[in-house]
Structure formats: C-alpha cells, structure tokens
C-alpha cells in the first residue's frame, strides 16, 4: 500500500445489475494533479464519493498516507461534489466561513481564508451576494472556494471545469497547479480532454468501473506508433515516403507530410530518404493527443 497520498485498492460496488466499481485500484500521489477520465456512467463519481465514505463498498479500501481514512483525515480533504453542495439562499462569504469553521478553523482564520479565496478566484465583489444570484460560472468558482477554503491536503473535484469561460478555466487551472506545487494531491474528473492534457501530470482512465489504463500524460501520449512531421522544401514527389517499409503517410499538405512509423522502424532511414529528396526543413516527432489515447482505450 502506498504510504504517500491517496491509495484506492480493489474498490467494488454493484447497484443491482449495474457494476459501478469493479476491483478498481489506483493512487493519487502528493504534489500531482491526476485526471480521472471515463465515459458517462464509468464510475468516477462513485469512486469520489467512496473516498468520503458516502458509498458503502462491497470490497476494497481507501487509504490516506498509508492509513484508513477517519473523520480527522477527511477534515483535511476538500471536495467539490457533482451535486454542488452550497446553499443557494446563503451569502457566498458567509457560507465559505461556515465551511471553513466546519473544517476546524477559528472565526478570524475562517474569514481571512474566505476573503482570500474569493479574491483569488475573482469573485470578491460577489462576497455578500446570495449564491443563487451568481452566474453559473461564478457559482462554480464559489464551489471551488468552498473546497479550498481550509487549505486541504487532498482535493477531489468532480468536473470542476464544466461550464467555465476560458478565463475561468485558466484561473482554476492555475490554482490547481499551484496547489499541487504546494504538495497537495489533486484528483479531478473531466470530459474536457484537451484541458486535462494541459493541466494534469497523469491520468487514470476507467470504464464500467474497471481500470482501463493509467500513466503519465507524457507516457501515454508518446507510446505506441511514432508520428513524424516532415517537410522537404520544393520536393518533386511529395509522396516519396510511401515507398518506405513500415511507414504510412497519414497526411500530405504541399511539401509537408505526416507519417506514422510502425514499431521498430528506424527514423534515421526516414531522414535519409527525406534528405535524398531535397532540403529537409522540418523533421519532428509528434505526440498523440490525449483524446486519441482515450478513444483507443475505449475501442
Ligand atoms: P458521468 O461522467 O456521467 O458523471 P460517472 O463516471 O461519474 O458518470 P457514476 O455516477 O459513478 O458514473 O455511475 C456509475 C454507475 O453506477 C452508473 O451506471 C450509475 O447509474 C450507477 N449508480 C451510481 N450511483 C447509483 C445509485 N445510488 N443507485 C443506482 N445506481 C447508481
């Protein structure tokens, strides 16, 4: 069992004929933002709820820093649930202070933190407004303030980026990266794979409650067939690469080609073949997008 961060082992839960979680195991290390991905109904929310003891598991364990999670540990966690948990008719700052007090802060510290996070997420001017009077995106920011207000050591965020404008996405991404740099373990679910690719160091992909794949974004986007972008200036025959064994030409744009190399094909051979055609002005390996990795994992 991992001694650092959050460790989920063998989580299993069925609802009648539906398998929500099936022997699911993964870790959320300290100082990392981990993206939690899967199609609708894959089991992400159920997993997150299990971390907070809100789902009765048939089997499996959830551990924080190598120990079972108790109420004291949970007070140091921050949670942004899918069913957003704030009170619609209560003023924003008032309820942030209330949540901070629930997590053990004194009245002065609670007020200071509430103000600080409202300022950080750009809604300080709405502090005395009822939550229900805020726009959807600003309610989302307030929800995130509530998850952050007690400076938690673990952040669990169920689709925190949904419904935000590009500025809001940048601000929240920056806050989450900064929290991770400060040592916090961050687990976030999202269907916005391009954002996850930019924000997360690693991802866990599940389907039907089972682990499909996990790894760093770098590992996952650079594994498998190599992709090359090659440009040969003033090339006479832009399809020159078609003759190479184990190489597929996936796109041709003028004198630029995108190539897919089967495993084991030596890229030096491709470079030499390109140089034989003319002056090579581009020769670069390309990563797969995370969305491609996801689609392949689901196929
Ligand atoms: P989404 O991306 O749509 O939010 P998800 O990955 O969060 O999906 P879950 O909400 O965890 O998925 O649901 C996993 C499965 O378990 C679904 O088939 C869901 O219908 C089922 N499920 C979850 N909670 C319950 C419940 N309380 N009663 C019955 N079925 C449930």
Tab-separated table of C-alpha atoms and ligand atoms in Angstrom:
chain	number	residue	atom	x	y	z
A	1	UNK	CA	0.000	0.000	0.000
A	2	UNK	CA	1.367	3.433	-0.943
A	3	UNK	CA	2.485	5.428	2.114
A	4	UNK	CA	2.114	8.787	0.389
A	5	UNK	CA	-1.028	10.471	-0.816
A	6	UNK	CA	-4.293	8.687	-1.561
A	7	UNK	CA	-4.459	4.983	-2.350
A	8	UNK	CA	-7.594	3.218	-3.582
A	9	UNK	CA	-7.395	-0.556	-3.643
A	10	UNK	CA	-9.846	-3.050	-5.110
A	11	UNK	CA	-12.928	-0.799	-4.898
A	12	UNK	CA	-16.016	-2.829	-5.781
A	13	UNK	CA	-19.664	-1.754	-5.782
A	14	UNK	CA	-22.711	-3.008	-7.695
A	15	UNK	CA	-26.155	-1.437	-7.890
A	16	UNK	CA	-28.468	-4.314	-8.832
A	17	UNK	CA	-27.308	-5.470	-12.262
A	18	UNK	CA	-25.054	-2.397	-12.730
A	19	UNK	CA	-21.391	-2.739	-11.858
A	20	UNK	CA	-20.395	0.750	-10.706
A	21	UNK	CA	-16.908	-0.220	-9.479
A	22	UNK	CA	-15.075	-3.468	-10.251
A	23	UNK	CA	-11.830	-4.062	-8.353
A	24	UNK	CA	-10.573	-0.551	-9.065
A	25	UNK	CA	-7.072	0.276	-7.837
A	26	UNK	CA	-5.057	3.469	-8.317
A	27	UNK	CA	-3.120	6.109	-6.405
A	28	UNK	CA	-3.122	9.899	-6.263
A	29	UNK	CA	0.415	10.872	-5.218
A	30	UNK	CA	1.257	14.108	-3.394
A	31	UNK	CA	2.116	17.197	-5.439
A	32	UNK	CA	0.260	15.967	-8.547
A	33	UNK	CA	-2.892	16.776	-10.455
A	34	UNK	CA	-4.359	13.442	-11.578
A	35	UNK	CA	-7.055	13.467	-14.260
A	36	UNK	CA	-9.833	10.937	-13.710
A	37	UNK	CA	-11.387	10.045	-17.056
A	38	UNK	CA	-14.095	7.762	-18.329
A	39	UNK	CA	-17.312	7.878	-20.330
A	40	UNK	CA	-20.657	8.720	-18.698
A	41	UNK	CA	-21.526	6.128	-16.079
A	42	UNK	CA	-17.944	4.797	-15.849
A	43	UNK	CA	-17.858	5.115	-12.038
A	44	UNK	CA	-15.943	8.367	-11.438
A	45	UNK	CA	-18.459	9.998	-9.108
A	46	UNK	CA	-18.975	6.719	-7.225
A	47	UNK	CA	-15.204	6.482	-6.680
A	48	UNK	CA	-15.021	10.063	-5.417
A	49	UNK	CA	-17.955	9.513	-3.093
A	50	UNK	CA	-16.228	6.368	-1.768
A	51	UNK	CA	-13.212	8.490	-0.751
A	52	UNK	CA	-15.548	10.452	1.532
A	53	UNK	CA	-17.284	7.368	2.924
A	54	UNK	CA	-20.512	8.239	1.076
A	55	UNK	CA	-20.712	4.897	-0.739
A	56	UNK	CA	-20.879	1.571	1.003
A	57	UNK	CA	-18.267	-0.591	-0.712
A	58	UNK	CA	-18.724	-4.339	-1.161
A	59	UNK	CA	-14.951	-4.678	-1.188
A	60	UNK	CA	-11.862	-2.520	-1.259
A	61	UNK	CA	-10.007	0.011	0.849
A	62	UNK	CA	-9.342	3.710	0.705
A	63	UNK	CA	-6.191	4.898	2.467
A	64	UNK	CA	-4.610	8.283	3.078
A	65	UNK	CA	-0.881	8.319	3.821
A	66	UNK	CA	-0.960	4.574	4.402
A	67	UNK	CA	-3.842	4.549	6.919
A	68	UNK	CA	-7.612	4.065	6.704
A	69	UNK	CA	-9.436	7.380	6.381
A	70	UNK	CA	-11.166	8.656	9.517
A	71	UNK	CA	-13.131	11.830	10.244
A	72	UNK	CA	-9.992	13.733	11.269
A	73	UNK	CA	-8.285	12.922	7.950
A	74	UNK	CA	-11.433	13.879	5.997
A	75	UNK	CA	-11.426	17.319	7.636
A	76	UNK	CA	-8.173	17.936	5.782
A	77	UNK	CA	-9.743	16.968	2.435
A	78	UNK	CA	-11.517	19.322	0.051
A	79	UNK	CA	-14.407	18.023	-2.086
A	80	UNK	CA	-16.296	19.618	-4.935
A	81	UNK	CA	-19.141	17.122	-5.462
A	82	UNK	CA	-21.059	16.631	-8.696
A	83	UNK	CA	-24.231	17.668	-6.866
A	84	UNK	CA	-22.814	21.026	-5.837
A	85	UNK	CA	-23.059	21.356	-2.075
A	86	UNK	CA	-23.550	25.073	-1.316
A	87	UNK	CA	-26.731	26.707	-0.010
A	88	UNK	CA	-28.480	28.736	-2.750
A	89	UNK	CA	-30.002	31.371	-0.444
A	90	UNK	CA	-26.961	31.993	1.762
A	91	UNK	CA	-24.425	34.743	1.091
A	92	UNK	CA	-21.264	33.476	-0.514
A	93	UNK	CA	-18.709	34.668	2.057
A	94	UNK	CA	-20.917	33.618	4.944
A	95	UNK	CA	-21.091	30.040	3.750
A	96	UNK	CA	-17.401	29.864	2.945
A	97	UNK	CA	-16.722	30.951	6.528
A	98	UNK	CA	-19.205	28.331	7.703
A	99	UNK	CA	-17.438	25.571	5.718
A	100	UNK	CA	-14.047	26.737	6.994
A	101	UNK	CA	-15.370	26.526	10.600
A	102	UNK	CA	-16.715	23.019	9.897
A	103	UNK	CA	-13.181	22.062	8.923
A	104	UNK	CA	-11.852	23.279	12.258
A	105	UNK	CA	-10.749	26.864	11.607
A	106	UNK	CA	-11.364	29.628	14.173
A	107	UNK	CA	-13.624	32.592	13.253
A	108	UNK	CA	-10.843	35.005	12.275
A	109	UNK	CA	-8.932	32.456	10.224
A	110	UNK	CA	-12.202	31.357	8.550
A	111	UNK	CA	-12.981	34.936	7.494
A	112	UNK	CA	-9.433	35.587	6.301
A	113	UNK	CA	-9.375	32.402	4.196
A	114	UNK	CA	-12.846	33.031	2.757
A	115	UNK	CA	-11.830	36.530	1.629
A	116	UNK	CA	-8.501	35.300	0.315
A	117	UNK	CA	-10.068	32.589	-1.863
A	118	UNK	CA	-12.854	34.848	-3.101
A	119	UNK	CA	-10.189	37.307	-4.218
A	120	UNK	CA	-8.023	34.580	-5.741
A	121	UNK	CA	-10.916	33.240	-7.822
A	122	UNK	CA	-12.049	36.697	-8.900
A	123	UNK	CA	-15.428	36.882	-7.122
A	124	UNK	CA	-14.591	39.084	-4.117
A	125	UNK	CA	-17.101	41.647	-5.398
A	126	UNK	CA	-19.861	38.993	-5.018
A	127	UNK	CA	-18.976	38.111	-1.403
A	128	UNK	CA	-22.230	39.473	0.046
A	129	UNK	CA	-24.444	38.095	-2.725
A	130	UNK	CA	-26.641	35.025	-2.318
A	131	UNK	CA	-25.199	32.068	-4.209
A	132	UNK	CA	-28.340	31.698	-6.361
A	133	UNK	CA	-27.881	35.237	-7.711
A	134	UNK	CA	-24.464	34.377	-9.178
A	135	UNK	CA	-23.997	33.272	-12.775
A	136	UNK	CA	-23.371	29.551	-13.350
A	137	UNK	CA	-19.640	30.101	-13.832
A	138	UNK	CA	-19.332	32.240	-10.703
A	139	UNK	CA	-21.270	29.650	-8.688
A	140	UNK	CA	-18.699	27.170	-9.928
A	141	UNK	CA	-15.901	29.442	-8.664
A	142	UNK	CA	-17.671	29.742	-5.298
A	143	UNK	CA	-17.932	25.931	-5.123
A	144	UNK	CA	-14.222	25.677	-5.712
A	145	UNK	CA	-13.589	28.294	-2.983
A	146	UNK	CA	-15.573	26.054	-0.613
A	147	UNK	CA	-13.360	23.076	-1.484
A	148	UNK	CA	-10.198	25.150	-0.976
A	149	UNK	CA	-11.115	27.360	1.978
A	150	UNK	CA	-9.414	25.217	4.639
A	151	UNK	CA	-6.216	24.662	2.599
A	152	UNK	CA	-6.803	20.888	2.215
A	153	UNK	CA	-4.056	18.316	1.707
A	154	UNK	CA	-6.204	16.342	-0.758
A	155	UNK	CA	-8.553	17.930	-3.309
A	156	UNK	CA	-11.236	15.823	-5.005
A	157	UNK	CA	-13.062	17.743	-7.707
A	158	UNK	CA	-15.931	16.309	-9.743
A	159	UNK	CA	-15.925	18.092	-13.122
A	160	UNK	CA	-14.667	21.454	-11.804
A	161	UNK	CA	-14.061	22.896	-15.287
A	162	UNK	CA	-17.509	22.295	-16.777
A	163	UNK	CA	-19.360	25.476	-17.688
A	164	UNK	CA	-16.475	27.905	-17.144
A	165	UNK	CA	-15.408	30.552	-19.649
A	166	UNK	CA	-11.822	30.370	-20.982
A	167	UNK	CA	-10.641	32.929	-18.396
A	168	UNK	CA	-12.203	30.879	-15.584
A	169	UNK	CA	-10.598	27.687	-16.886
A	170	UNK	CA	-7.173	29.376	-16.923
A	171	UNK	CA	-7.626	30.760	-13.396
A	172	UNK	CA	-8.787	27.470	-11.932
A	173	UNK	CA	-6.099	25.505	-13.773
A	174	UNK	CA	-3.511	27.889	-12.333
A	175	UNK	CA	-4.913	27.483	-8.805
A	176	UNK	CA	-4.855	23.671	-9.083
A	177	UNK	CA	-1.293	23.622	-10.455
A	178	UNK	CA	-0.203	25.946	-7.662
A	179	UNK	CA	-1.870	23.709	-5.029
A	180	UNK	CA	-0.068	20.681	-6.492
A	181	UNK	CA	3.254	22.570	-6.372
A	182	UNK	CA	2.500	23.193	-2.677
A	183	UNK	CA	2.309	19.389	-2.166
A	184	UNK	CA	-1.464	18.823	-2.418
A	185	UNK	CA	-2.795	15.619	-4.057
A	186	UNK	CA	-5.437	16.646	-6.606
A	187	UNK	CA	-7.906	14.255	-8.271
A	188	UNK	CA	-10.227	15.792	-10.843
A	189	UNK	CA	-12.732	14.276	-13.207
A	190	UNK	CA	-13.426	15.866	-16.554
A	191	UNK	CA	-14.652	15.141	-20.063
A	192	UNK	CA	-12.548	18.049	-21.438
A	193	UNK	CA	-9.565	16.015	-22.510
A	194	UNK	CA	-7.562	18.858	-24.060
A	195	UNK	CA	-7.720	20.736	-20.753
A	196	UNK	CA	-6.767	17.606	-18.821
A	197	UNK	CA	-3.800	17.115	-21.159
A	198	UNK	CA	-2.522	20.607	-20.341
A	199	UNK	CA	-3.269	20.550	-16.621
A	200	UNK	CA	-2.642	17.002	-15.383
A	201	UNK	CA	0.638	15.229	-14.923
A	202	UNK	CA	-1.014	11.821	-15.038
A	203	UNK	CA	-4.405	10.277	-15.785
A	204	UNK	CA	-6.473	7.279	-14.763
A	205	UNK	CA	-8.978	6.049	-17.376
A	206	UNK	CA	-11.847	3.801	-16.280
A	207	UNK	CA	-14.860	2.207	-17.946
A	208	UNK	CA	-17.644	0.102	-16.409
A	209	UNK	CA	-15.950	0.613	-13.043
A	210	UNK	CA	-12.717	-1.019	-14.220
A	211	UNK	CA	-9.294	0.449	-14.760
A	212	UNK	CA	-8.607	0.695	-18.497
A	213	UNK	CA	-5.243	2.449	-18.397
A	214	UNK	CA	-3.212	4.832	-16.269
A	215	UNK	CA	0.092	6.636	-16.581
A	216	UNK	CA	1.685	10.000	-17.022
A	217	UNK	CA	0.277	12.135	-19.829
A	218	UNK	CA	3.748	12.061	-21.358
A	219	UNK	CA	3.991	8.245	-21.321
A	220	UNK	CA	0.520	7.796	-22.738
A	221	UNK	CA	0.855	10.389	-25.490
A	222	UNK	CA	4.298	9.238	-26.646
A	223	UNK	CA	3.730	5.457	-26.503
A	224	UNK	CA	2.721	3.284	-29.470
A	225	UNK	CA	3.420	4.062	-33.127
A	226	UNK	CA	5.719	7.056	-33.648
A	227	UNK	CA	4.370	10.031	-35.578
A	228	UNK	CA	6.631	12.238	-37.608
A	229	UNK	CA	6.101	15.569	-39.280
A	230	UNK	CA	8.498	16.013	-42.223
A	231	UNK	CA	8.902	18.875	-44.673
A	232	UNK	CA	11.183	18.709	-47.688
A	233	UNK	CA	11.484	22.072	-49.445
A	234	UNK	CA	10.482	22.118	-53.119
A	235	UNK	CA	10.104	18.357	-53.173
A	236	UNK	CA	9.365	16.942	-56.620
A	237	UNK	CA	7.329	13.928	-55.449
A	238	UNK	CA	5.529	14.716	-52.148
A	239	UNK	CA	4.572	11.051	-51.756
A	240	UNK	CA	8.203	9.903	-51.557
A	241	UNK	CA	7.644	8.276	-48.112
A	242	UNK	CA	5.086	5.796	-49.455
A	243	UNK	CA	7.909	3.588	-50.726
A	244	UNK	CA	9.360	3.143	-47.211
A	245	UNK	CA	8.666	-0.148	-45.484
A	246	UNK	CA	6.637	0.169	-42.227
A	247	UNK	CA	5.764	3.823	-42.900
A	248	UNK	CA	2.253	5.120	-43.561
A	249	UNK	CA	1.619	8.591	-44.958
A	250	UNK	CA	-1.319	9.908	-42.941
A	251	UNK	CA	-1.480	13.459	-44.359
A	252	UNK	CA	0.016	15.426	-47.254
A	253	UNK	CA	-0.026	19.249	-47.251
A	254	UNK	CA	2.085	20.589	-50.134
A	255	UNK	CA	5.644	19.542	-49.296
A	256	UNK	CA	4.780	18.644	-45.674
A	257	UNK	CA	3.947	15.078	-44.698
A	258	UNK	CA	2.666	13.446	-41.569
A	259	UNK	CA	3.964	9.904	-41.195
A	260	UNK	CA	3.141	7.036	-38.874
A	261	UNK	CA	6.059	4.668	-38.228
A	262	UNK	CA	5.408	1.074	-37.201
A	263	UNK	CA	7.254	-0.056	-34.110
A	264	UNK	CA	10.888	-0.894	-34.914
A	265	UNK	CA	11.161	1.372	-37.979
A	266	UNK	CA	14.385	3.395	-37.744
A	267	UNK	CA	13.596	7.096	-38.104
A	268	UNK	CA	17.159	7.685	-39.386
A	269	UNK	CA	16.177	5.762	-42.519
A	270	UNK	CA	13.235	8.118	-42.988
A	271	UNK	CA	15.502	11.130	-42.503
A	272	UNK	CA	17.995	9.822	-45.084
A	273	UNK	CA	15.161	9.156	-47.563
A	274	UNK	CA	13.849	12.696	-46.969
A	275	UNK	CA	17.323	14.229	-47.479
A	276	UNK	CA	17.628	12.338	-50.750
A	277	UNK	CA	14.539	14.295	-51.925
A	278	UNK	CA	15.860	17.791	-51.125
A	279	UNK	CA	16.451	20.216	-48.256
A	280	UNK	CA	14.715	18.968	-45.072
A	281	UNK	CA	13.280	21.988	-43.232
A	282	UNK	CA	11.231	20.091	-40.654
A	283	UNK	CA	11.691	16.698	-39.040
A	284	UNK	CA	9.835	16.401	-35.742
A	285	UNK	CA	8.224	13.681	-33.670
A	286	UNK	CA	4.633	14.446	-32.729
A	287	UNK	CA	2.773	13.328	-29.640
A	288	UNK	CA	-0.657	11.776	-29.782
A	289	UNK	CA	-3.395	13.882	-28.265
A	290	UNK	CA	-4.858	12.571	-25.010
A	291	UNK	CA	-8.228	12.424	-26.773
A	292	UNK	CA	-6.744	9.871	-29.207
A	293	UNK	CA	-5.337	7.842	-26.307
A	294	UNK	CA	-8.786	7.924	-24.697
A	295	UNK	CA	-10.599	6.844	-27.872
A	296	UNK	CA	-8.152	3.999	-28.433
A	297	UNK	CA	-8.516	2.901	-24.796
A	298	UNK	CA	-12.303	2.774	-25.235
A	299	UNK	CA	-12.192	0.918	-28.588
B	1	LIG	P1	-20.698	10.793	-15.501
B	1	LIG	O1	-19.473	11.035	-16.347
B	1	LIG	O2	-21.928	10.638	-16.321
B	1	LIG	O3	-20.838	11.747	-14.352
B	1	LIG	P2	-19.611	8.725	-13.697
B	1	LIG	O4	-18.369	8.134	-14.273
B	1	LIG	O5	-19.426	9.727	-12.623
B	1	LIG	O6	-20.528	9.288	-14.865
B	1	LIG	P3	-21.191	7.264	-11.740
B	1	LIG	O7	-22.091	8.387	-11.410
B	1	LIG	O8	-20.144	6.904	-10.737
B	1	LIG	O9	-20.501	7.495	-13.167
B	1	LIG	O10	-22.105	5.982	-12.018
B	1	LIG	C1	-21.568	4.679	-12.270
B	1	LIG	C2	-22.725	3.725	-12.486
B	1	LIG	O11	-23.343	3.418	-11.235
B	1	LIG	C3	-23.832	4.263	-13.387
B	1	LIG	O12	-24.326	3.206	-14.175
B	1	LIG	C4	-24.880	4.743	-12.396
B	1	LIG	O13	-26.161	4.713	-12.966
B	1	LIG	C5	-24.730	3.743	-11.266
B	1	LIG	N1	-25.096	4.321	-9.959
B	1	LIG	C6	-24.369	5.241	-9.265
B	1	LIG	N2	-24.990	5.537	-8.091
B	1	LIG	C7	-26.120	4.801	-8.056
B	1	LIG	C8	-27.197	4.658	-7.110
B	1	LIG	N3	-27.202	5.329	-5.954
B	1	LIG	N4	-28.194	3.798	-7.420
B	1	LIG	C9	-28.187	3.095	-8.573
B	1	LIG	N5	-27.208	3.167	-9.499
B	1	LIG	C10	-26.187	4.011	-9.253
